[in-house]
């Protein structure tokens, strides 16, 4: 039997998993790689989900629990002034990843061009590939400014069908200011693009930064699909609950696809998500406070080592420039892991051009982050710095 | 026509439009409420809570909790099905959210698209829409465009034998769909090409936790695993933990 050769997106994803596998076989590794919060799901969410499971009705639908969709609809209205009706505009998915994949299948025909910010989470490549589409990468604004560049977007928008807009961004953590979001919205409208707005990290922003969903911009609600999840905000990665909010016609199409491919989401996970929205305001606050403290430590550490990075506005990653050490990112990360027992992901796992960058996560306790910085310092002290002329 | 319909109508992919139209004409396929028994014993629910409070709230390893995969592999082998070719039987199994998701990752992992799937009774296949997504259609007679064999478990012994023979003669993947059947004796499998898909809905208390599986030779699992990761990363950790608890209780 013939089996296909892995695609570029699949290879990029596997590059991350191979490093994680190597790290799993080692002891005392400071893990600054993966995007799974080390914090457990707040206990009040678990207890409420168990309580609801013992009392709730024993049935599920592909679209998701009514009460959960209602709670999401209310949150979008309260926090983003977005008007999405629970019964027609919201679909519950197995995490944001399934939401992304189903959206691509619902929007993209073979040969369609999909605009994606570069660098990018490689699962976008696999989802677009599965739909038969073609990724068109859009470079960021500057060497250390990773916001989407409107001029570069205009240059590539012709004949494209979909724009994937990730704000705050993974892997760069760039948070797009409201004026820039409005500019991007105008371009999307002018070029008749459907926007898939990945807002997984929009509740994990720092320094009182203002977040504007592109769906809030003029004329955008009807051409935007909002994608989000409970995984990062509530430390609920294992529950696999996400959602899509968008125009009814689109939600109906995706629901049919979900019916064919995966079916309804687990009832227990949906109860946990409902508990997160209704019971865990304090839990969310605690998680954000924890990440804010860790972010400060990591940024101070990188500053002390003279390692530049893009301004991290949201999420729990830092996109750092390691070019001065003169080694391609993959080699740098492999040696850092083997010699210093610190796990980071190479930029090339997020796009082939990013050999000068690494993605650092802050998903370890503060003392482990400090230890990681010390080890990184010792490791890079042994590297000869490359000076530019 | 409403503004929202004007904006996104025509922006939906051709397959999605087709699926919508087909469903509008087929009442039996309309979106439905899935009832299920959620009658877990108090001890199972308590054990689940304890596991979650102890920190099992994270992504599991991507193919699924090894203990669950191992139990499924052993159970299938005990039913006369596939003999694991991996040192650890867990490596022959991938946990999914349903048998349809297992079929989806097979189609992507093996690059099955644009052709025919040979089966006995196309109309009884529950996955026609999913196959259609990849441009695959069900046929009863072997043709040069055949990409794989599809065998639902309820076929007669003769039909199973005929379809498996076709898979062997044409060097095609052989997909055996057990759906929710967790106890019947299994038909013959081929150790190099059979991919078994199913779910645990038939086990009391599990249907609403949504656990499916794929069991296959290790080399084929390796091709399908990246697509499961890409599609939904891993199956829900609480669902997998409950499945382990229930299978332990059942002693299977």
PDB file of C-alpha atoms in Angstrom, chain A residues 139-366:
ATOM      1  CA  UNK A 139       5.236  38.803   6.577  1.00  0.00           C
ATOM      2  CA  UNK A 140       5.008  40.930   9.741  1.00  0.00           C
ATOM      3  CA  UNK A 141       5.654  44.684   9.971  1.00  0.00           C
ATOM      4  CA  UNK A 142       9.242  44.608  11.118  1.00  0.00           C
ATOM      5  CA  UNK A 143      12.158  42.519  12.387  1.00  0.00           C
ATOM      6  CA  UNK A 144      10.792  42.694  15.924  1.00  0.00           C
ATOM      7  CA  UNK A 145       7.279  43.972  15.211  1.00  0.00           C
ATOM      8  CA  UNK A 146       5.110  40.957  14.511  1.00  0.00           C
ATOM      9  CA  UNK A 147       1.796  42.670  13.918  1.00  0.00           C
ATOM     10  CA  UNK A 148       0.226  42.016  10.535  1.00  0.00           C
ATOM     11  CA  UNK A 149       1.450  44.533   7.952  1.00  0.00           C
ATOM     12  CA  UNK A 150      -1.543  46.090   6.109  1.00  0.00           C
ATOM     13  CA  UNK A 151       0.581  46.833   3.005  1.00  0.00           C
ATOM     14  CA  UNK A 152       1.739  43.233   2.806  1.00  0.00           C
ATOM     15  CA  UNK A 153      -1.874  42.117   3.253  1.00  0.00           C
ATOM     16  CA  UNK A 154      -3.048  44.329   0.382  1.00  0.00           C
ATOM     17  CA  UNK A 155      -0.239  42.998  -1.809  1.00  0.00           C
ATOM     18  CA  UNK A 156      -1.471  39.430  -1.335  1.00  0.00           C
ATOM     19  CA  UNK A 157      -5.234  39.864  -0.927  1.00  0.00           C
ATOM     20  CA  UNK A 158      -6.150  39.620  -4.597  1.00  0.00           C
ATOM     21  CA  UNK A 159      -8.034  36.391  -5.384  1.00  0.00           C
ATOM     22  CA  UNK A 160      -7.603  35.087  -1.824  1.00  0.00           C
ATOM     23  CA  UNK A 161     -10.690  33.733  -0.136  1.00  0.00           C
ATOM     24  CA  UNK A 162      -9.935  33.656   3.594  1.00  0.00           C
ATOM     25  CA  UNK A 163      -7.753  35.616   6.021  1.00  0.00           C
ATOM     26  CA  UNK A 164      -6.746  33.886   9.247  1.00  0.00           C
ATOM     27  CA  UNK A 165      -6.198  36.643  11.800  1.00  0.00           C
ATOM     28  CA  UNK A 166      -4.683  35.524  15.100  1.00  0.00           C
ATOM     29  CA  UNK A 167      -4.919  38.215  17.773  1.00  0.00           C
ATOM     30  CA  UNK A 168      -3.164  37.955  20.209  1.00  0.00           C
ATOM     31  CA  UNK A 169      -0.850  35.921  18.095  1.00  0.00           C
ATOM     32  CA  UNK A 170       0.662  32.486  18.517  1.00  0.00           C
ATOM     33  CA  UNK A 171       3.660  32.153  18.306  1.00  0.00           C
ATOM     34  CA  UNK A 172       4.679  35.828  18.424  1.00  0.00           C
ATOM     35  CA  UNK A 173       2.303  37.112  21.176  1.00  0.00           C
ATOM     36  CA  UNK A 174       1.774  40.284  19.122  1.00  0.00           C
ATOM     37  CA  UNK A 175      -1.375  42.117  20.163  1.00  0.00           C
ATOM     38  CA  UNK A 176      -2.767  44.291  17.376  1.00  0.00           C
ATOM     39  CA  UNK A 177      -3.856  47.768  18.551  1.00  0.00           C
ATOM     40  CA  UNK A 178      -7.505  48.666  17.776  1.00  0.00           C
ATOM     41  CA  UNK A 179      -6.590  51.127  14.991  1.00  0.00           C
ATOM     42  CA  UNK A 180      -4.559  48.473  13.217  1.00  0.00           C
ATOM     43  CA  UNK A 181      -7.413  45.965  13.596  1.00  0.00           C
ATOM     44  CA  UNK A 182      -9.739  48.511  11.961  1.00  0.00           C
ATOM     45  CA  UNK A 183      -7.287  48.968   9.063  1.00  0.00           C
ATOM     46  CA  UNK A 184      -7.106  45.219   8.536  1.00  0.00           C
ATOM     47  CA  UNK A 185     -10.906  45.033   8.651  1.00  0.00           C
ATOM     48  CA  UNK A 186     -11.226  47.692   5.939  1.00  0.00           C
ATOM     49  CA  UNK A 187      -8.831  45.755   3.691  1.00  0.00           C
ATOM     50  CA  UNK A 188     -10.735  42.514   4.299  1.00  0.00           C
ATOM     51  CA  UNK A 189     -13.978  44.250   3.398  1.00  0.00           C
ATOM     52  CA  UNK A 190     -12.529  45.872   0.272  1.00  0.00           C
ATOM     53  CA  UNK A 191     -11.122  42.549  -0.939  1.00  0.00           C
ATOM     54  CA  UNK A 192     -14.191  40.527   0.019  1.00  0.00           C
ATOM     55  CA  UNK A 193     -12.261  38.243   2.380  1.00  0.00           C
ATOM     56  CA  UNK A 194     -13.873  36.011   4.968  1.00  0.00           C
ATOM     57  CA  UNK A 195     -11.918  36.452   8.216  1.00  0.00           C
ATOM     58  CA  UNK A 196     -11.313  33.564  10.577  1.00  0.00           C
ATOM     59  CA  UNK A 197     -10.510  35.420  13.791  1.00  0.00           C
ATOM     60  CA  UNK A 198      -8.551  33.202  16.176  1.00  0.00           C
ATOM     61  CA  UNK A 199      -9.141  34.767  19.614  1.00  0.00           C
ATOM     62  CA  UNK A 200      -7.925  31.912  21.787  1.00  0.00           C
ATOM     63  CA  UNK A 201      -5.638  34.225  23.772  1.00  0.00           C
ATOM     64  CA  UNK A 202      -7.822  37.336  23.891  1.00  0.00           C
ATOM     65  CA  UNK A 203      -8.495  37.047  27.626  1.00  0.00           C
ATOM     66  CA  UNK A 204      -4.832  36.599  28.458  1.00  0.00           C
ATOM     67  CA  UNK A 205      -3.609  40.129  27.802  1.00  0.00           C
ATOM     68  CA  UNK A 206      -1.420  42.250  30.014  1.00  0.00           C
ATOM     69  CA  UNK A 207      -0.859  45.842  31.144  1.00  0.00           C
ATOM     70  CA  UNK A 208      -4.565  46.697  30.678  1.00  0.00           C
ATOM     71  CA  UNK A 209      -4.169  46.426  26.914  1.00  0.00           C
ATOM     72  CA  UNK A 210      -7.313  47.097  24.896  1.00  0.00           C
ATOM     73  CA  UNK A 211      -8.475  44.198  22.727  1.00  0.00           C
ATOM     74  CA  UNK A 212     -10.710  44.747  19.723  1.00  0.00           C
ATOM     75  CA  UNK A 213     -12.192  41.763  17.931  1.00  0.00           C
ATOM     76  CA  UNK A 214     -12.140  42.251  14.176  1.00  0.00           C
ATOM     77  CA  UNK A 215     -15.780  41.116  14.239  1.00  0.00           C
ATOM     78  CA  UNK A 216     -16.575  44.355  16.118  1.00  0.00           C
ATOM     79  CA  UNK A 217     -15.391  46.515  13.224  1.00  0.00           C
ATOM     80  CA  UNK A 218     -17.782  48.146  10.799  1.00  0.00           C
ATOM     81  CA  UNK A 219     -19.319  45.741   8.228  1.00  0.00           C
ATOM     82  CA  UNK A 220     -17.251  42.856   9.633  1.00  0.00           C
ATOM     83  CA  UNK A 221     -19.673  40.820  11.714  1.00  0.00           C
ATOM     84  CA  UNK A 222     -21.148  39.181   8.634  1.00  0.00           C
ATOM     85  CA  UNK A 223     -17.819  38.231   7.103  1.00  0.00           C
ATOM     86  CA  UNK A 224     -16.054  37.136  10.287  1.00  0.00           C
ATOM     87  CA  UNK A 225     -15.968  33.827  12.109  1.00  0.00           C
ATOM     88  CA  UNK A 226     -14.772  34.063  15.717  1.00  0.00           C
ATOM     89  CA  UNK A 227     -12.884  31.045  17.009  1.00  0.00           C
ATOM     90  CA  UNK A 228     -12.026  30.561  20.665  1.00  0.00           C
ATOM     91  CA  UNK A 229     -11.630  28.001  23.430  1.00  0.00           C
ATOM     92  CA  UNK A 230     -11.617  27.391  27.161  1.00  0.00           C
ATOM     93  CA  UNK A 231      -8.224  25.678  27.140  1.00  0.00           C
ATOM     94  CA  UNK A 232      -5.913  28.603  27.817  1.00  0.00           C
ATOM     95  CA  UNK A 233      -8.108  31.055  29.751  1.00  0.00           C
ATOM     96  CA  UNK A 234      -9.254  28.486  32.314  1.00  0.00           C
ATOM     97  CA  UNK A 235      -6.350  25.999  32.109  1.00  0.00           C
ATOM     98  CA  UNK A 236      -8.711  23.429  30.616  1.00  0.00           C
ATOM     99  CA  UNK A 237      -6.652  21.981  27.752  1.00  0.00           C
ATOM    100  CA  UNK A 238      -7.606  18.393  28.603  1.00  0.00           C
ATOM    101  CA  UNK A 239     -11.343  19.041  28.373  1.00  0.00           C
ATOM    102  CA  UNK A 240     -11.173  19.918  24.672  1.00  0.00           C
ATOM    103  CA  UNK A 241     -13.877  22.539  24.443  1.00  0.00           C
ATOM    104  CA  UNK A 242     -13.866  25.402  21.985  1.00  0.00           C
ATOM    105  CA  UNK A 243     -16.425  27.251  19.940  1.00  0.00           C
ATOM    106  CA  UNK A 244     -17.193  29.079  16.731  1.00  0.00           C
ATOM    107  CA  UNK A 245     -19.387  32.169  16.571  1.00  0.00           C
ATOM    108  CA  UNK A 246     -20.424  33.507  13.189  1.00  0.00           C
ATOM    109  CA  UNK A 247     -23.167  34.046  10.643  1.00  0.00           C
ATOM    110  CA  UNK A 248     -25.975  31.484  10.808  1.00  0.00           C
ATOM    111  CA  UNK A 249     -25.371  30.151   7.300  1.00  0.00           C
ATOM    112  CA  UNK A 250     -21.768  29.373   8.158  1.00  0.00           C
ATOM    113  CA  UNK A 251     -22.576  27.821  11.551  1.00  0.00           C
ATOM    114  CA  UNK A 252     -25.155  25.597   9.891  1.00  0.00           C
ATOM    115  CA  UNK A 253     -22.605  24.424   7.316  1.00  0.00           C
ATOM    116  CA  UNK A 254     -19.951  23.689   9.938  1.00  0.00           C
ATOM    117  CA  UNK A 255     -22.461  21.852  12.109  1.00  0.00           C
ATOM    118  CA  UNK A 256     -23.231  19.513   9.195  1.00  0.00           C
ATOM    119  CA  UNK A 257     -19.527  18.863   8.761  1.00  0.00           C
ATOM    120  CA  UNK A 258     -19.137  18.201  12.458  1.00  0.00           C
ATOM    121  CA  UNK A 259     -22.031  15.769  12.300  1.00  0.00           C
ATOM    122  CA  UNK A 260     -20.269  13.855   9.519  1.00  0.00           C
ATOM    123  CA  UNK A 261     -16.753  13.926  10.935  1.00  0.00           C
ATOM    124  CA  UNK A 262     -16.792  13.837  14.707  1.00  0.00           C
ATOM    125  CA  UNK A 263     -20.282  14.173  16.207  1.00  0.00           C
ATOM    126  CA  UNK A 264     -21.214  15.958  19.443  1.00  0.00           C
ATOM    127  CA  UNK A 265     -18.668  17.023  22.059  1.00  0.00           C
ATOM    128  CA  UNK A 266     -18.498  15.097  25.338  1.00  0.00           C
ATOM    129  CA  UNK A 267     -21.243  16.141  27.745  1.00  0.00           C
ATOM    130  CA  UNK A 268     -18.928  16.270  30.755  1.00  0.00           C
ATOM    131  CA  UNK A 269     -16.496  18.629  29.009  1.00  0.00           C
ATOM    132  CA  UNK A 270     -19.376  20.898  28.024  1.00  0.00           C
ATOM    133  CA  UNK A 271     -20.549  20.996  31.634  1.00  0.00           C
ATOM    134  CA  UNK A 272     -17.026  21.978  32.677  1.00  0.00           C
ATOM    135  CA  UNK A 273     -17.011  24.806  30.137  1.00  0.00           C
ATOM    136  CA  UNK A 274     -20.394  25.966  31.414  1.00  0.00           C
ATOM    137  CA  UNK A 275     -19.030  25.906  34.954  1.00  0.00           C
ATOM    138  CA  UNK A 276     -16.037  27.971  33.823  1.00  0.00           C
ATOM    139  CA  UNK A 277     -18.296  30.687  32.467  1.00  0.00           C
ATOM    140  CA  UNK A 278     -20.768  30.711  35.317  1.00  0.00           C
ATOM    141  CA  UNK A 279     -18.733  29.782  38.371  1.00  0.00           C
ATOM    142  CA  UNK A 280     -15.119  30.692  37.825  1.00  0.00           C
ATOM    143  CA  UNK A 281     -14.578  34.412  37.528  1.00  0.00           C
ATOM    144  CA  UNK A 282     -12.045  34.208  40.349  1.00  0.00           C
ATOM    145  CA  UNK A 283     -10.292  31.242  38.782  1.00  0.00           C
ATOM    146  CA  UNK A 284      -9.764  33.183  35.560  1.00  0.00           C
ATOM    147  CA  UNK A 285      -8.392  36.155  37.513  1.00  0.00           C
ATOM    148  CA  UNK A 286      -5.935  33.948  39.424  1.00  0.00           C
ATOM    149  CA  UNK A 287      -4.655  32.381  36.210  1.00  0.00           C
ATOM    150  CA  UNK A 288      -4.111  35.772  34.543  1.00  0.00           C
ATOM    151  CA  UNK A 289      -2.313  37.128  37.607  1.00  0.00           C
ATOM    152  CA  UNK A 290      -0.015  34.096  37.654  1.00  0.00           C
ATOM    153  CA  UNK A 291       0.917  34.518  33.988  1.00  0.00           C
ATOM    154  CA  UNK A 292       1.493  38.259  34.392  1.00  0.00           C
ATOM    155  CA  UNK A 293       4.068  37.582  37.128  1.00  0.00           C
ATOM    156  CA  UNK A 294       5.829  34.939  35.091  1.00  0.00           C
ATOM    157  CA  UNK A 295       5.889  37.108  32.000  1.00  0.00           C
ATOM    158  CA  UNK A 296       7.664  39.860  33.968  1.00  0.00           C
ATOM    159  CA  UNK A 297      10.329  37.404  35.122  1.00  0.00           C
ATOM    160  CA  UNK A 298      10.953  36.019  31.642  1.00  0.00           C
ATOM    161  CA  UNK A 299      11.154  39.432  29.987  1.00  0.00           C
ATOM    162  CA  UNK A 300      13.582  40.698  32.658  1.00  0.00           C
ATOM    163  CA  UNK A 301      15.654  37.561  32.141  1.00  0.00           C
ATOM    164  CA  UNK A 302      15.830  37.975  28.368  1.00  0.00           C
ATOM    165  CA  UNK A 303      16.675  41.668  28.799  1.00  0.00           C
ATOM    166  CA  UNK A 304      19.512  40.749  31.149  1.00  0.00           C
ATOM    167  CA  UNK A 305      20.894  38.353  28.525  1.00  0.00           C
ATOM    168  CA  UNK A 306      20.525  40.923  25.751  1.00  0.00           C
ATOM    169  CA  UNK A 307      18.143  38.729  23.765  1.00  0.00           C
ATOM    170  CA  UNK A 308      15.662  40.813  21.758  1.00  0.00           C
ATOM    171  CA  UNK A 309      12.024  39.791  21.349  1.00  0.00           C
ATOM    172  CA  UNK A 310       8.758  40.977  19.884  1.00  0.00           C
ATOM    173  CA  UNK A 311       6.489  42.893  22.276  1.00  0.00           C
ATOM    174  CA  UNK A 312       4.367  40.209  23.946  1.00  0.00           C
ATOM    175  CA  UNK A 313       0.897  41.709  24.299  1.00  0.00           C
ATOM    176  CA  UNK A 314      -1.077  38.567  25.022  1.00  0.00           C
ATOM    177  CA  UNK A 315      -0.918  34.832  25.509  1.00  0.00           C
ATOM    178  CA  UNK A 316       1.905  33.002  27.153  1.00  0.00           C
ATOM    179  CA  UNK A 317       4.639  32.954  24.570  1.00  0.00           C
ATOM    180  CA  UNK A 318       7.627  35.141  23.785  1.00  0.00           C
ATOM    181  CA  UNK A 319       9.121  35.178  20.294  1.00  0.00           C
ATOM    182  CA  UNK A 320      12.815  35.782  20.804  1.00  0.00           C
ATOM    183  CA  UNK A 321      15.575  36.609  18.320  1.00  0.00           C
ATOM    184  CA  UNK A 322      18.605  34.331  18.758  1.00  0.00           C
ATOM    185  CA  UNK A 323      20.427  35.401  15.597  1.00  0.00           C
ATOM    186  CA  UNK A 324      23.360  36.814  17.566  1.00  0.00           C
ATOM    187  CA  UNK A 325      24.334  33.301  18.601  1.00  0.00           C
ATOM    188  CA  UNK A 326      24.871  32.325  14.969  1.00  0.00           C
ATOM    189  CA  UNK A 327      23.126  28.975  15.018  1.00  0.00           C
ATOM    190  CA  UNK A 328      19.958  27.932  13.203  1.00  0.00           C
ATOM    191  CA  UNK A 329      17.024  27.723  15.595  1.00  0.00           C
ATOM    192  CA  UNK A 330      16.582  23.960  15.361  1.00  0.00           C
ATOM    193  CA  UNK A 331      20.246  23.296  16.218  1.00  0.00           C
ATOM    194  CA  UNK A 332      20.104  25.935  18.953  1.00  0.00           C
ATOM    195  CA  UNK A 333      17.048  24.314  20.563  1.00  0.00           C
ATOM    196  CA  UNK A 334      18.416  20.786  20.262  1.00  0.00           C
ATOM    197  CA  UNK A 335      21.744  21.765  21.853  1.00  0.00           C
ATOM    198  CA  UNK A 336      20.011  23.856  24.515  1.00  0.00           C
ATOM    199  CA  UNK A 337      17.906  20.855  25.448  1.00  0.00           C
ATOM    200  CA  UNK A 338      20.746  18.353  25.425  1.00  0.00           C
ATOM    201  CA  UNK A 339      23.348  20.527  27.125  1.00  0.00           C
ATOM    202  CA  UNK A 340      21.294  22.798  29.402  1.00  0.00           C
ATOM    203  CA  UNK A 341      18.044  20.854  29.779  1.00  0.00           C
ATOM    204  CA  UNK A 342      15.862  23.744  28.647  1.00  0.00           C
ATOM    205  CA  UNK A 343      13.104  23.061  26.128  1.00  0.00           C
ATOM    206  CA  UNK A 344      12.123  25.774  23.646  1.00  0.00           C
ATOM    207  CA  UNK A 345      10.648  25.464  20.172  1.00  0.00           C
ATOM    208  CA  UNK A 346      12.588  26.562  17.082  1.00  0.00           C
ATOM    209  CA  UNK A 347      11.090  29.268  14.900  1.00  0.00           C
ATOM    210  CA  UNK A 348      11.244  26.890  11.944  1.00  0.00           C
ATOM    211  CA  UNK A 349       8.421  24.884  13.581  1.00  0.00           C
ATOM    212  CA  UNK A 350       6.258  27.931  12.789  1.00  0.00           C
ATOM    213  CA  UNK A 351       7.361  28.651   9.226  1.00  0.00           C
ATOM    214  CA  UNK A 352      10.448  27.729   7.260  1.00  0.00           C
ATOM    215  CA  UNK A 353      11.950  31.272   7.246  1.00  0.00           C
ATOM    216  CA  UNK A 354      12.200  31.623  11.016  1.00  0.00           C
ATOM    217  CA  UNK A 355      15.576  30.082  11.722  1.00  0.00           C
ATOM    218  CA  UNK A 356      16.676  33.108  13.789  1.00  0.00           C
ATOM    219  CA  UNK A 357      13.861  32.851  16.329  1.00  0.00           C
ATOM    220  CA  UNK A 358      12.610  30.623  19.137  1.00  0.00           C
ATOM    221  CA  UNK A 359       9.252  30.427  20.879  1.00  0.00           C
ATOM    222  CA  UNK A 360       9.510  30.529  24.661  1.00  0.00           C
ATOM    223  CA  UNK A 361       6.512  29.727  26.831  1.00  0.00           C
ATOM    224  CA  UNK A 362       6.014  30.813  30.445  1.00  0.00           C
ATOM    225  CA  UNK A 363       4.203  27.696  31.591  1.00  0.00           C
ATOM    226  CA  UNK A 364       6.483  26.775  34.483  1.00  0.00           C
ATOM    227  CA  UNK A 365       6.427  28.132  38.059  1.00  0.00           C
ATOM    228  CA  UNK A 366       8.415  31.323  38.647  1.00  0.00           C
TER     229      UNK A 366
END
